[in-house]
Amino acid sequence: MEPEQTPTRLPVNVLERVADRFKLLGDPTRLRLVNELHASGELSVGELVERLEISYASASKQLALLRAHGTIARRREGTKVYYRITDPSLDELCNVVCKSLREHWATWGAELEGVLGD
């Protein structure tokens, strides 16, 4: 058996950066953009606008924020700008959060069945 590791207390400046990352990903529109890029690989702004049914201005604003934080990158091809995810930790983070939600939903569903089934 491996010995248990003692949890490390993070310095305040590191916690602030972690909080910034959660704030960045806490916006539903940005999460929708990340989700679509994750599923499709690389898309133009126009494709994202069409698929998510959001305004061009909203897409551009949110993509600029994601890019400023190093989460996505862009490339220009003629008049089009294409975006792709560059932060590999997003997959792992999303998988961890989704797994936790599935577990909680299973518990909540069972609890609701007990209450509603009576």
XYZ file of N, CA and C in Angstrom:
354
model
N 0.840 -1.187 0.000
C 0.000 0.000 0.000
C 0.877 1.239 0.000
N 0.447 2.236 -0.775
C 1.170 3.496 -0.793
C 0.757 4.334 0.398
N 1.717 5.068 0.977
C 1.349 5.954 2.080
C 0.493 7.104 1.566
N -0.438 7.541 2.409
C -1.291 8.664 2.035
C -0.477 9.942 1.995
N -0.783 10.769 1.006
C -0.108 12.048 0.911
C -0.885 13.084 1.724
N -0.132 13.930 2.410
C -0.749 14.994 3.165
C -1.169 16.100 2.204
N -2.429 16.554 2.298
C -2.858 17.640 1.423
C -1.993 18.888 1.627
N -1.754 19.584 0.548
C -0.938 20.793 0.595
C -1.845 22.010 0.584
N -1.525 22.966 1.448
C -2.245 24.234 1.427
C -1.619 25.100 0.340
N -2.455 25.590 -0.528
C -1.965 26.419 -1.618
C -1.832 27.868 -1.173
N -0.816 28.560 -1.673
C -0.667 29.984 -1.353
C -1.847 30.785 -1.918
N -2.136 31.906 -1.316
C -3.266 32.742 -1.706
C -3.186 33.136 -3.181
N -2.009 33.496 -3.667
C -1.908 33.904 -5.073
C -2.251 32.755 -6.023
N -1.945 31.537 -5.639
C -2.303 30.376 -6.459
C -3.816 30.150 -6.400
N -4.390 30.275 -5.214
C -5.843 30.113 -5.076
C -6.599 31.151 -5.905
N -6.050 32.352 -5.977
C -6.687 33.385 -6.788
C -6.677 33.007 -8.268
N -5.592 32.408 -8.723
C -5.527 31.958 -10.129
C -6.489 30.799 -10.378
N -6.622 29.916 -9.396
C -7.577 28.809 -9.518
C -8.997 29.379 -9.590
N -9.287 30.345 -8.734
C -10.611 30.977 -8.741
C -10.877 31.648 -10.087
N -9.854 32.288 -10.652
C -10.009 32.910 -11.970
C -10.368 31.876 -13.032
N -9.744 30.708 -12.966
C -10.034 29.651 -13.938
C -11.477 29.175 -13.793
N -11.927 29.001 -12.531
C -13.313 28.579 -12.331
C -14.287 29.661 -12.789
N -13.958 30.925 -12.565
C -14.816 32.020 -13.049
C -14.893 31.986 -14.571
N -13.751 31.780 -15.213
C -13.712 31.727 -16.670
C -14.635 30.630 -17.187
N -14.580 29.478 -16.565
C -15.371 28.334 -17.018
C -16.771 28.307 -16.419
N -17.075 29.264 -15.535
C -18.372 29.305 -14.875
C -19.461 29.978 -15.689
N -19.120 30.506 -16.840
C -20.102 31.178 -17.684
C -20.715 30.167 -18.654
N -22.044 30.054 -18.695
C -22.672 29.051 -19.563
C -22.334 29.209 -21.045
N -22.240 30.432 -21.535
C -21.913 30.623 -22.947
C -20.500 30.145 -23.245
N -19.557 30.478 -22.364
C -18.183 30.008 -22.581
C -18.114 28.491 -22.507
N -18.863 27.891 -21.578
C -18.881 26.423 -21.500
C -19.474 25.808 -22.758
N -20.500 26.423 -23.298
C -21.088 25.924 -24.537
C -20.084 26.005 -25.676
N -19.332 27.098 -25.746
C -18.301 27.238 -26.781
C -17.226 26.162 -26.625
N -16.761 25.965 -25.398
C -15.739 24.947 -25.132
C -16.283 23.563 -25.483
N -17.518 23.291 -25.112
C -18.130 21.998 -25.402
C -18.198 21.749 -26.910
N -18.598 22.764 -27.657
C -18.703 22.613 -29.111
C -17.331 22.422 -29.743
N -16.337 23.166 -29.265
C -14.979 22.992 -29.783
C -14.432 21.616 -29.410
N -14.747 21.160 -28.216
C -14.300 19.830 -27.785
C -14.890 18.753 -28.701
N -16.164 18.889 -29.022
C -16.842 17.883 -29.831
C -16.419 17.942 -31.302
N -16.064 19.141 -31.770
C -15.827 19.312 -33.205
C -14.378 19.542 -33.592
N -13.533 19.840 -32.623
C -12.124 20.080 -32.926
C -11.833 21.527 -33.190
N -12.092 21.981 -34.399
C -11.801 23.365 -34.769
C -12.978 23.911 -35.560
N -13.421 25.117 -35.177
C -14.565 25.728 -35.844
C -14.327 27.212 -36.049
N -14.971 27.746 -37.059
C -14.916 29.189 -37.275
C -15.921 29.871 -36.352
N -15.755 31.182 -36.203
C -16.699 31.936 -35.382
C -18.106 31.784 -35.953
N -18.226 31.868 -37.260
C -19.541 31.727 -37.897
C -20.189 30.383 -37.608
N -19.400 29.321 -37.646
C -19.940 27.986 -37.333
C -20.400 27.907 -35.890
N -19.622 28.494 -34.981
C -20.006 28.492 -33.569
C -21.290 29.285 -33.346
N -21.387 30.445 -33.983
C -22.584 31.277 -33.868
C -23.814 30.511 -34.337
N -23.681 29.854 -35.473
C -24.801 29.097 -36.032
C -25.193 27.917 -35.152
N -24.217 27.157 -34.721
C -24.513 25.957 -33.925
C -25.083 26.289 -32.546
N -24.585 27.352 -31.932
C -25.022 27.683 -30.575
C -26.157 28.692 -30.547
N -26.488 29.229 -31.720
C -27.558 30.222 -31.828
C -27.322 31.398 -30.872
N -26.106 31.952 -30.961
C -25.739 33.131 -30.192
C -25.301 34.208 -31.180
N -25.211 35.432 -30.700
C -24.809 36.515 -31.591
C -23.315 36.441 -31.887
N -22.950 37.021 -32.999
C -21.535 37.086 -33.377
C -20.753 37.869 -32.326
N -21.346 38.971 -31.840
C -20.676 39.798 -30.842
C -20.429 39.013 -29.552
N -21.423 38.246 -29.120
C -21.272 37.446 -27.901
C -20.194 36.385 -28.080
N -20.225 35.700 -29.223
C -19.231 34.663 -29.489
C -17.834 35.264 -29.494
N -17.666 36.372 -30.177
C -16.349 37.011 -30.265
C -15.837 37.429 -28.897
N -16.716 38.002 -28.083
C -16.329 38.450 -26.740
C -15.884 37.265 -25.882
N -16.670 36.202 -25.890
C -16.362 35.047 -25.051
C -15.130 34.303 -25.556
N -14.979 34.196 -26.856
C -13.792 33.553 -27.423
C -12.529 34.347 -27.087
N -12.633 35.665 -27.097
C -11.485 36.507 -26.743
C -11.066 36.274 -25.289
N -12.036 36.125 -24.406
C -11.710 35.844 -22.995
C -11.038 34.482 -22.842
N -11.596 33.481 -23.497
C -11.000 32.140 -23.432
C -9.584 32.146 -24.002
N -9.390 32.885 -25.068
C -8.063 32.976 -25.690
C -7.089 33.720 -24.787
N -7.532 34.802 -24.152
C -6.666 35.588 -23.266
C -6.168 34.761 -22.086
N -6.943 33.764 -21.688
C -6.555 32.887 -20.570
C -5.796 31.647 -21.032
N -5.497 31.560 -22.324
C -4.700 30.444 -22.815
C -5.456 29.144 -22.967
N -6.783 29.217 -22.976
C -7.605 28.020 -23.065
C -7.794 27.565 -24.501
N -7.900 28.529 -25.409
C -8.085 28.234 -26.821
C -7.089 29.052 -27.641
N -6.930 28.653 -28.889
C -6.075 29.396 -29.818
C -6.871 29.631 -31.089
N -6.405 30.574 -31.876
C -7.076 30.862 -33.136
C -6.073 30.877 -34.275
N -6.607 30.672 -35.457
C -5.807 30.816 -36.670
C -6.693 31.461 -37.721
N -6.072 32.253 -38.538
C -6.798 32.960 -39.587
C -6.559 32.252 -40.919
N -7.641 32.096 -41.663
C -7.567 31.529 -43.011
C -8.429 32.415 -43.906
N -7.776 33.281 -44.663
C -8.519 34.253 -45.465
C -9.254 35.213 -44.556
N -10.559 35.280 -44.718
C -11.366 36.177 -43.883
C -11.948 35.474 -42.666
N -11.742 34.182 -42.562
C -12.306 33.420 -41.441
C -11.271 33.234 -40.333
N -11.773 33.167 -39.101
C -10.943 32.884 -37.937
C -11.454 31.588 -37.327
N -10.549 30.643 -37.126
C -10.885 29.334 -36.568
C -10.321 29.217 -35.155
N -11.095 28.563 -34.285
C -10.684 28.366 -32.894
C -10.591 26.883 -32.583
N -9.682 26.571 -31.652
C -9.513 25.197 -31.176
C -9.053 25.256 -29.715
N -9.305 24.197 -28.989
C -8.878 24.104 -27.596
C -7.385 23.800 -27.558
N -6.667 24.513 -26.700
C -5.232 24.266 -26.547
C -4.865 23.815 -25.141
N -5.790 23.901 -24.211
C -5.523 23.522 -22.827
C -6.003 22.090 -22.603
N -5.083 21.120 -22.558
C -5.496 19.716 -22.416
C -6.150 19.402 -21.070
N -5.989 20.261 -20.089
C -6.593 19.989 -18.778
C -8.113 20.133 -18.808
N -8.654 20.781 -19.832
C -10.105 20.945 -19.906
C -10.823 19.607 -19.983
N -10.285 18.675 -20.761
C -10.905 17.347 -20.861
C -10.992 16.684 -19.498
N -9.882 16.679 -18.793
C -9.844 16.027 -17.486
C -10.780 16.717 -16.504
N -10.752 18.045 -16.485
C -11.605 18.801 -15.572
C -13.077 18.522 -15.858
N -13.458 18.557 -17.125
C -14.851 18.289 -17.488
C -15.259 16.863 -17.132
N -14.359 15.910 -17.350
C -14.670 14.523 -16.995
C -14.875 14.356 -15.498
N -14.044 15.006 -14.696
C -14.170 14.920 -13.234
C -15.497 15.525 -12.778
N -15.823 16.708 -13.290
C -17.058 17.384 -12.893
C -18.271 16.586 -13.352
N -18.255 16.111 -14.591
C -19.390 15.350 -15.100
C -19.585 14.036 -14.344
N -18.495 13.373 -14.003
C -18.593 12.130 -13.230
C -19.219 12.402 -11.871
N -18.783 13.464 -11.228
C -19.335 13.830 -9.928
C -20.830 14.147 -10.033
N -21.207 14.880 -11.068
C -22.623 15.208 -11.257
C -23.457 13.960 -11.496
N -22.940 13.034 -12.313
C -23.677 11.782 -12.553
C -23.896 11.025 -11.248
N -22.873 10.980 -10.401
C -23.002 10.288 -9.114
C -24.029 10.975 -8.222
N -23.991 12.304 -8.198
C -24.956 13.048 -7.378
C -26.372 12.883 -7.925
N -26.514 12.945 -9.257
C -27.840 12.776 -9.840
C -28.401 11.402 -9.531
N -27.559 10.387 -9.524
C -28.024 9.033 -9.195
C -28.553 8.996 -7.771
N -27.847 9.651 -6.870
C -28.272 9.704 -5.474
C -29.555 10.511 -5.332
N -29.590 11.695 -5.966
C -30.782 12.539 -5.871
C -31.989 11.854 -6.475
N -31.767 11.169 -7.600
C -32.878 10.452 -8.244
C -33.439 9.376 -7.339
N -32.582 8.626 -6.686
C -33.032 7.587 -5.770
C -33.782 8.196 -4.594
N -33.277 9.309 -4.088
C -33.960 9.987 -2.973
C -35.336 10.502 -3.400
N -35.413 11.065 -4.596
C -36.697 11.572 -5.104
C -37.691 10.440 -5.323
N -37.225 9.313 -5.841
C -38.123 8.184 -6.048
C -38.716 7.737 -4.724
N -37.912 7.760 -3.673
C -38.417 7.379 -2.350
C -39.472 8.344 -1.841
N -39.289 9.618 -2.133
C -40.227 10.636 -1.665
C -41.470 10.667 -2.555
N -41.246 10.671 -3.863
C -42.357 10.782 -4.803
C -43.097 9.475 -5.006
N -42.416 8.363 -4.767
C -43.030 7.055 -4.983
C -43.969 6.635 -3.858
N -43.934 7.346 -2.765
C -44.789 6.967 -1.625
C -46.222 7.377 -1.832
